[in-house]
Each structure stands twice: as C-alpha cells, then as structure tokens.
Coordinates of C-alpha atoms in Angstrom, one line a residue:
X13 CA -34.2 -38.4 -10.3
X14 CA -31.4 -38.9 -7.5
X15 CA -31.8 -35.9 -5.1
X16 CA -28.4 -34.8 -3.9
X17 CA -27.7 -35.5 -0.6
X18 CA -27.6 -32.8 2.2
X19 CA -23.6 -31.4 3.0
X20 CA -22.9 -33.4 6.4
X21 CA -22.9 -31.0 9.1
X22 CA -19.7 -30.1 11.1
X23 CA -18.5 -32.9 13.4
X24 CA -18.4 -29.8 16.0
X25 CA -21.7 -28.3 15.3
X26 CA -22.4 -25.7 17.8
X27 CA -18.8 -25.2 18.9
X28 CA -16.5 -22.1 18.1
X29 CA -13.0 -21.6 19.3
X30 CA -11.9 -18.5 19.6
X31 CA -8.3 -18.2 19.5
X32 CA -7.4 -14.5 21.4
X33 CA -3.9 -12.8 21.5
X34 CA -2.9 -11.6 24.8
X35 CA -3.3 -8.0 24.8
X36 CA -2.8 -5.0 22.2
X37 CA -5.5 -3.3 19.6
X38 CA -7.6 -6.3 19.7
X39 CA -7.4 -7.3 23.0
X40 CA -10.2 -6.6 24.0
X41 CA -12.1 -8.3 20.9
X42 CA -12.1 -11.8 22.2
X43 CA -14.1 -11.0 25.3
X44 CA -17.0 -9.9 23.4
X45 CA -16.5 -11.6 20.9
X46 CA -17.5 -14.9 23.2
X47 CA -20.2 -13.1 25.0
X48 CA -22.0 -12.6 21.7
X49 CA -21.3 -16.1 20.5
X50 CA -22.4 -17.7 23.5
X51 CA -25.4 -15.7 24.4
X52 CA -27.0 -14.3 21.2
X53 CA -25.5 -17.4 19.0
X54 CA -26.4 -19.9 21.8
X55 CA -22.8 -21.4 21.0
X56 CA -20.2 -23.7 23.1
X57 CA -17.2 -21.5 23.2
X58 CA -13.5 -22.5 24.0
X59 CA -11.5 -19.4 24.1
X60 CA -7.2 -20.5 24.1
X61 CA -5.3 -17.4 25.7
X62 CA -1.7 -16.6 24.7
X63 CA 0.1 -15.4 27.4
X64 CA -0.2 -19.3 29.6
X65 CA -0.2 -21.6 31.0
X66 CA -1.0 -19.7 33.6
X67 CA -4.4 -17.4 33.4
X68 CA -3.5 -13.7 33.6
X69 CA -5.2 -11.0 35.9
X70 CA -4.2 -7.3 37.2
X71 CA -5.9 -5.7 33.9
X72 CA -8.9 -5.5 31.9
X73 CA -10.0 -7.4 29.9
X74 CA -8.7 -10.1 31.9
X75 CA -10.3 -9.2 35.5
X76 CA -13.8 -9.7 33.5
X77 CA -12.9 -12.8 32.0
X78 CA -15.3 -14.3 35.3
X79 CA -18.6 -13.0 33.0
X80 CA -17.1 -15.3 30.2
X81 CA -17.1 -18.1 32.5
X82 CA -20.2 -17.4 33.7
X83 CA -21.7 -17.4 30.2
X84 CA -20.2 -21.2 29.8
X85 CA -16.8 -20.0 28.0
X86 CA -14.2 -22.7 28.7
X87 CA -10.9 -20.7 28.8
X88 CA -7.8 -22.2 28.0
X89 CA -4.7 -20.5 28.7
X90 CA -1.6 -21.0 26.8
X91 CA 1.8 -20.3 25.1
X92 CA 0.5 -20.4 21.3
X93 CA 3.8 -19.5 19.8
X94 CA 5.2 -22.7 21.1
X95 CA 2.3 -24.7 19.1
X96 CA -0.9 -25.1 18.9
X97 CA -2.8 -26.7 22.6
X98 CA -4.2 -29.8 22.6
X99 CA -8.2 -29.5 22.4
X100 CA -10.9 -31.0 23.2
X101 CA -13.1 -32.6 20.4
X102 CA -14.0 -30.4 17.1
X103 CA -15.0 -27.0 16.1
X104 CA -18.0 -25.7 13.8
X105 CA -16.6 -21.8 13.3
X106 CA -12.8 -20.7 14.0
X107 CA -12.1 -17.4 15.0
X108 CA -8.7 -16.3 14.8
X109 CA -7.5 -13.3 16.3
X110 CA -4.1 -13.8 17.2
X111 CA -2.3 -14.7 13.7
X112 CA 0.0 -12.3 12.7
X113 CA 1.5 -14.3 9.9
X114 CA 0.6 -17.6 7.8
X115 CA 3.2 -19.9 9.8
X116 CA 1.5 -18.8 13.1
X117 CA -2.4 -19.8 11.5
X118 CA -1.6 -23.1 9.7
X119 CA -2.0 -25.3 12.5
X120 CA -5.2 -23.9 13.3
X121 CA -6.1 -23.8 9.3
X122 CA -5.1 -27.3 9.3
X123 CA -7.2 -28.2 12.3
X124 CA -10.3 -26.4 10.8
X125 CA -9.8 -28.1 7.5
X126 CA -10.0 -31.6 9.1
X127 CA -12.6 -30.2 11.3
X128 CA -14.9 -29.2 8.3
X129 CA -15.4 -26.3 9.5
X130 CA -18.0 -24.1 8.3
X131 CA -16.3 -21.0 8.8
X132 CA -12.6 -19.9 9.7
X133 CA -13.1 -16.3 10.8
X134 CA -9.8 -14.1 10.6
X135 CA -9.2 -10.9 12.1
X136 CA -7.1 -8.9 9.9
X137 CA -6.3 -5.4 10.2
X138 CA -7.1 -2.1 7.8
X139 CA -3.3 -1.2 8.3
X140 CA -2.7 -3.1 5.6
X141 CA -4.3 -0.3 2.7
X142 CA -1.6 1.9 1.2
X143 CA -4.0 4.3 0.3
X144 CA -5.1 7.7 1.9
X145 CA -8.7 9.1 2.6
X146 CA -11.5 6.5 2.8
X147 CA -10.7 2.8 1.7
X148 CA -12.8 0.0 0.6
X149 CA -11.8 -3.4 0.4
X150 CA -10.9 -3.3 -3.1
X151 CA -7.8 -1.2 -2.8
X152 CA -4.7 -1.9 -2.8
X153 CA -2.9 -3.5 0.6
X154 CA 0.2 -3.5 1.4
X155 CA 2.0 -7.5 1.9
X156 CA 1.7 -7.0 5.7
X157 CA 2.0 -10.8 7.2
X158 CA -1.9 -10.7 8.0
X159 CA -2.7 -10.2 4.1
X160 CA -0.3 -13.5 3.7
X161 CA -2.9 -15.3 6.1
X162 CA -5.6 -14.0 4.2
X163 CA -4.2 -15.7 0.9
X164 CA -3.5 -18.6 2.8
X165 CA -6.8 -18.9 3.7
X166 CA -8.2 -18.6 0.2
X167 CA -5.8 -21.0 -1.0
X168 CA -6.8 -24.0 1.3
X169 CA -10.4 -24.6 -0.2
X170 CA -12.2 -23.8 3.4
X171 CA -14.8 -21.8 4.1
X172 CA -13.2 -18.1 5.4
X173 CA -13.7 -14.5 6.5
X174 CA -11.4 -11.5 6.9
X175 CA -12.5 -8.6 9.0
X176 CA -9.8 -5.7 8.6
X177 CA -10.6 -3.7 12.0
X178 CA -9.2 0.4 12.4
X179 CA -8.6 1.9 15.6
X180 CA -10.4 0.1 18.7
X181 CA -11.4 1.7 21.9
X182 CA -14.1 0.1 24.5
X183 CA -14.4 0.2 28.4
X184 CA -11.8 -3.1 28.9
X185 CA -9.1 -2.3 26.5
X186 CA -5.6 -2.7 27.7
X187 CA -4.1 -0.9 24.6
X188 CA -5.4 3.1 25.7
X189 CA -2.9 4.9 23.1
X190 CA -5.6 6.2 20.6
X191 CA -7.7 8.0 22.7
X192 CA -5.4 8.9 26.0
X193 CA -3.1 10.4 24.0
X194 CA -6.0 13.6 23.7
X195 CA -7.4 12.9 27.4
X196 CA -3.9 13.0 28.8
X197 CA -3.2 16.6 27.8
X198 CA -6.8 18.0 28.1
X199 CA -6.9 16.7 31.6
X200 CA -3.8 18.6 32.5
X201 CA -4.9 21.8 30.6
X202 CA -1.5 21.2 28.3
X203 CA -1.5 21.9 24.3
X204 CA -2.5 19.2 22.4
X205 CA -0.9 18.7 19.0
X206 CA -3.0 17.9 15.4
X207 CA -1.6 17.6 12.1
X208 CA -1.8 19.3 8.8
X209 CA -4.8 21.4 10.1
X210 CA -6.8 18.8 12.3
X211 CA -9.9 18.4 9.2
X212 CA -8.6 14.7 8.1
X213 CA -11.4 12.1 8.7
X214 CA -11.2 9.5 11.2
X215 CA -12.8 6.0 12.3
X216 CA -12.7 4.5 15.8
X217 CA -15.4 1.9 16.4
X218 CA -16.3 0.8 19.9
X219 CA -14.9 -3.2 20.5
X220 CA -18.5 -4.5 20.9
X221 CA -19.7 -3.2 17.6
X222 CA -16.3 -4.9 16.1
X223 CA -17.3 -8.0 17.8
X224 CA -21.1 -8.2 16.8
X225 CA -19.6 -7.9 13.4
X226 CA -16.9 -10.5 13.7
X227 CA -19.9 -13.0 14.6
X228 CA -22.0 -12.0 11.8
X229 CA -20.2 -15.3 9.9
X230 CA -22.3 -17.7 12.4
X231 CA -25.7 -17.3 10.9
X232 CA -24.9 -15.5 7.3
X233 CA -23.1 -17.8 4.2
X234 CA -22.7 -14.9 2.2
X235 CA -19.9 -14.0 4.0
X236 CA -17.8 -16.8 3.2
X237 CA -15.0 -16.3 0.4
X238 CA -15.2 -12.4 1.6
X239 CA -13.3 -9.3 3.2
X240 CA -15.0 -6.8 5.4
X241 CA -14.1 -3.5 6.5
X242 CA -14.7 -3.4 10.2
X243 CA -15.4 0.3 11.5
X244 CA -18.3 3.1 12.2
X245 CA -19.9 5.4 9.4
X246 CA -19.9 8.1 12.0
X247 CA -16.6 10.0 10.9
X248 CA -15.1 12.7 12.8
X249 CA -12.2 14.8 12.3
X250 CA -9.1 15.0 14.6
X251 CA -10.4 18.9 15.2
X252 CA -13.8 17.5 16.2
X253 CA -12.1 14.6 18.1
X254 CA -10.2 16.9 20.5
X255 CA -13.4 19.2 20.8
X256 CA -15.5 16.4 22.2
X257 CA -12.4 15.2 24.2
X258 CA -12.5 19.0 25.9
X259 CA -16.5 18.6 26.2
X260 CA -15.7 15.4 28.5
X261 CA -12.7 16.8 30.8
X262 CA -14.4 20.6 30.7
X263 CA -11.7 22.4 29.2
X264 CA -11.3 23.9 26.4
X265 CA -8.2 22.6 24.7
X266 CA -5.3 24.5 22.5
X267 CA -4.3 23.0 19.3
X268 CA -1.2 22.9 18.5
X269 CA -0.9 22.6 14.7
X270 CA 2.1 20.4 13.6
X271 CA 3.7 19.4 10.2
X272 CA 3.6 15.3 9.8
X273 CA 7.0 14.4 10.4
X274 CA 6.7 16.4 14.0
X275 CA 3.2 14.9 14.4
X276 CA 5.3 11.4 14.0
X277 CA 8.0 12.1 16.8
X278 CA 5.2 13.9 19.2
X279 CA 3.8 9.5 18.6
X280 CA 0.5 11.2 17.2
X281 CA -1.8 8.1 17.3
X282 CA -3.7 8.4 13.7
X283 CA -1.8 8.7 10.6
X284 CA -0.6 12.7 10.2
X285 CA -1.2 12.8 6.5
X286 CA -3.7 15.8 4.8
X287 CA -6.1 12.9 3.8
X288 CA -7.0 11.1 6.8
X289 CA -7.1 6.8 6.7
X290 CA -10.5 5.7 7.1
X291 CA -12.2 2.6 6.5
X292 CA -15.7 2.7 4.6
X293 CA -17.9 -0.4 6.0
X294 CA -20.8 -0.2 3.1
X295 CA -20.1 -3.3 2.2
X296 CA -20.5 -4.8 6.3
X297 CA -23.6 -3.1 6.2
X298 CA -24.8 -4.3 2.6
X299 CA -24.2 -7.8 3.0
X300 CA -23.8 -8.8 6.9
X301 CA -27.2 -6.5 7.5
X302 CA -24.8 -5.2 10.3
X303 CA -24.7 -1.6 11.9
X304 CA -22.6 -0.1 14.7
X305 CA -24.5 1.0 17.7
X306 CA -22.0 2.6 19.8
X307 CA -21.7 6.6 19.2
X308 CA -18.1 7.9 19.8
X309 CA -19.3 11.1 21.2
X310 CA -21.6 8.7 23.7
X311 CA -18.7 6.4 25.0
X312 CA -16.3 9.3 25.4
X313 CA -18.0 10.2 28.5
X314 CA -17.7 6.3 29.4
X315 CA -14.2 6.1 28.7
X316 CA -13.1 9.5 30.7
X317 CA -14.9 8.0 33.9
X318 CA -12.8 5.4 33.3
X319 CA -9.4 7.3 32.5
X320 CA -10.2 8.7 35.8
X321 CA -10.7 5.7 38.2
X322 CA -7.3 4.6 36.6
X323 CA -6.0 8.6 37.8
X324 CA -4.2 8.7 34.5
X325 CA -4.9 12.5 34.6
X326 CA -3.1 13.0 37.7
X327 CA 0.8 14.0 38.1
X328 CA 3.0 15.1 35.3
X329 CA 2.5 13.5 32.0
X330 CA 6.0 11.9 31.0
X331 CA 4.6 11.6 27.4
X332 CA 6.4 13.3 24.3

C-alpha cells in the first residue's frame, strides 16, 4: 500500500509578514500583532509599514515600535500603494492589514500563493453587515472593497482567514474618536449627547485581545476557509458607556438625548440607530478556543490616564 506522502512544508517556515497600514482603526493592530507572533508563536517577523521610506515617529504606536525591534521584528518601511517592496526570502503565514480593496492585496496574494503559504490572514472589518442588533458572520454584508478581498481570497485556491474587527481602542492607538468623543465632554463637565435613548448594545474590544485573535491562524487549521467576528462578549450600552466614562473623570455626566440624524451631525462615534451594531464572536470562541481578556470598564481607567498625559481635557473643546 503506497502511503501518501507528507504536504511539503512552506519554503518560509517560521516566517510571517505582517503587512500594517499607517494609522487609523487598526493601527494599532500590527504592533501586537508582532509581539504575539514573535514571542508566544516563537516566529521571524517582517513587518512592511506604509507611510515610507522613511520610519515614522512623534505618535504611538510608532514611538514603541523599539519593543518590536527588540523582540527581533525586522521593520520595513514603505510606500505600499506604489507596489509591493522587495523582500527578503519567503513567508509561512501572511497577515494583511492594510488592504482595503482586491487590486491593493493581489500582489501580496500572488506572493503568498507562490510562497505556499500556509495561511494568508486578512483583516476585514464588521462595517461591512447591513444589519442592525447583534450580527454573526452569516448575515448579510454589504460589497464594501474589503468583502471583494475576501472573495478574492476564496477564489485563489490558498489557504485564508478573515477577521471582521468592530470598534478598537488600546493604550497606543492613534485613531482616539470612539472613546474621546465621551472623555472630551465629561472631562469639561459639558452635556454629552446619546441617541434614541442611550439602551442600544455596543462592542469595543481592547487591540491586544484583537491581536491574540488575529494570530490564532498560526497554530489552528480549522481556521482556514473561515470568517471570524472579532470583538468582546462583554456588551454595554451607550447609557452604561458614558456612566463608566463619568466613574473615570469623577463627574457625573448629563445626557443629552438626540434623534439619529442629529446624533449624525453632533459625529456620534457608534451607529445612532434603536438597535445598536454589535458583533457576536461565538463562533471565535467555538472554534479558535479564543477569549478576550481585557474588561472595558478595567482599561477605561488606563485610557483616561492616558487622555490626560496627552491634556486632551484641557482648554475649550472645538468639537461639534
């Protein structure tokens, strides 16, 4: 009887690129993301930058970028909408988190496909679900250019992953709109405005337990071929929100109540509808054996300390 012979491993075995946008919602991804896969993986990572050639520093997460490089995270910084850089050698696992459309991923699809990878990683985005209320990965999505890079990936006979992440916050984000917009009028003892009654349910996860979640593909097949929710089953309502934000800052803040279309022109930074949008992560949980161990009401205090050291609280808030 002929036994069939073992897949031949990845020519990069033990490599990852990580390919990390400049800035935004999921800025701050990247850097953990290549902590965890080079400590608790015991990875080689490459992480190319947009934003290059040259590195950029002034703001987080890029002034901590020296704990990557201490970890052995070769950084490479570059223009990626003028082309893909030139690389050194081959890569076992992709991780894309800078494709916004399928033109923008195919060189780096292409590459992992000659590669043989055994995993091209995509972070997607849960703006893409039409829906209201909480959302699985089965409902319906809007044709947003990341769900095109999705397809694209299922269409090219590689092993892939999409993670759809929902409102990111963590201690080096450069993208503070979620959760400033609250701190910035408790802080100065101003109204702060909630729609449709302030009970919708909401979902912001904490950028490491993202990240611990976007490496679960390194050392689980089942998540090949699959989608995942990325967010936290501790839900709160934008009522409860805005209490804890008053617990941090020790006021006690006045809600205004607002209609949706106002909540819109006030830049409100969660959907206004009656039904809250909220990812549910079961199926993360299920199959990646993957929890979130960051508490929202613990990292508040984090965060305030450091809205403060920034003095974002101080002067007159120009905001709407």
């Amino acid at each position: 009887e002929t036994v069939p012979e073992e897949p031949a491993a990845p020519s990069g075995e033990g490599r990852a690129l990580v390919v990390q946008n400049k800035g935004g919602g999921h800025g701050e991804l990247g850097y953990h993301l290549c902590l965890t896969l080079a400590d608790k993986y015991g990875l080689e990572v490459t992480m190319v930058h947009d934003g290059g050639p040259d590195a950029k520093t002034g703001k987080e997460p890029w002034d901590s970028y020296k704990n990557l490089e201490a970890a052995g995270v070769e950084i490479v910084w570059a223009d990626l909408g003028a082309g893909m850089p030139s690389l050194t050698g081959e890569f076992e696992f992709v991780f894309d988190n800078w494709s916004k459309d399928a033109d923008l991923a195919k060189p780096y699809v292409e590459a992992a496909k000659s590669w043989g990878v055994s995993n091209y990683v995509f972070v997607s985005s849960a703006g893409m679900y039409s829906g209201k209320g909480s959302l699985k990965e089965s409902d319906d999505v809007k044709e947003t250019g990341q769900r095109a890079v999705e397809k694209m990936l299922a269409d090219q006979g590689l092993p892939w992953t999409s993670f759809r992440p929902q409102y990111i916050y963590g201690p080096y984000t450069n993208k503070r709109d979620y959760l400033d917009f609250f701190f910035n009028r408790a802080a100065r003892n101003m109204p702060i405005p909630c729609p449709e009654g302030g009970e919708q349910g909401l979902c912001c996860t904490n950028a490491e337990d993202v990240a611990a979640l976007l490496a679960t593909p390194v050392a689980n097949p089942a998540a090949v071929g699959e989608v995942f929710n990325c967010g936290t089953n501790e839900i709160v309502t934008y009522n409860k929100l805005i209490a804890m934000v008053g617990d941090c800052t020790g006021t006690k803040p006045e809600i205004s109540y607002v209609d949706k279309d106002k909540a819109k022109e006030l830049k409100f930074p969660f959907r206004p509808n009656p039904e809250g949008f909220y990812v549910d992560v079961s199926k993360a949980k299920k199959t990646l054996g993957w929890s979130p161990t960051h508490s929202l009401a613990e990292d508040l205090t984090e965060y305030y300390d450091g809205f403060k050291k920034l003095k974002l609280g101080e002067g007159e808030f120009a905001g709407p």
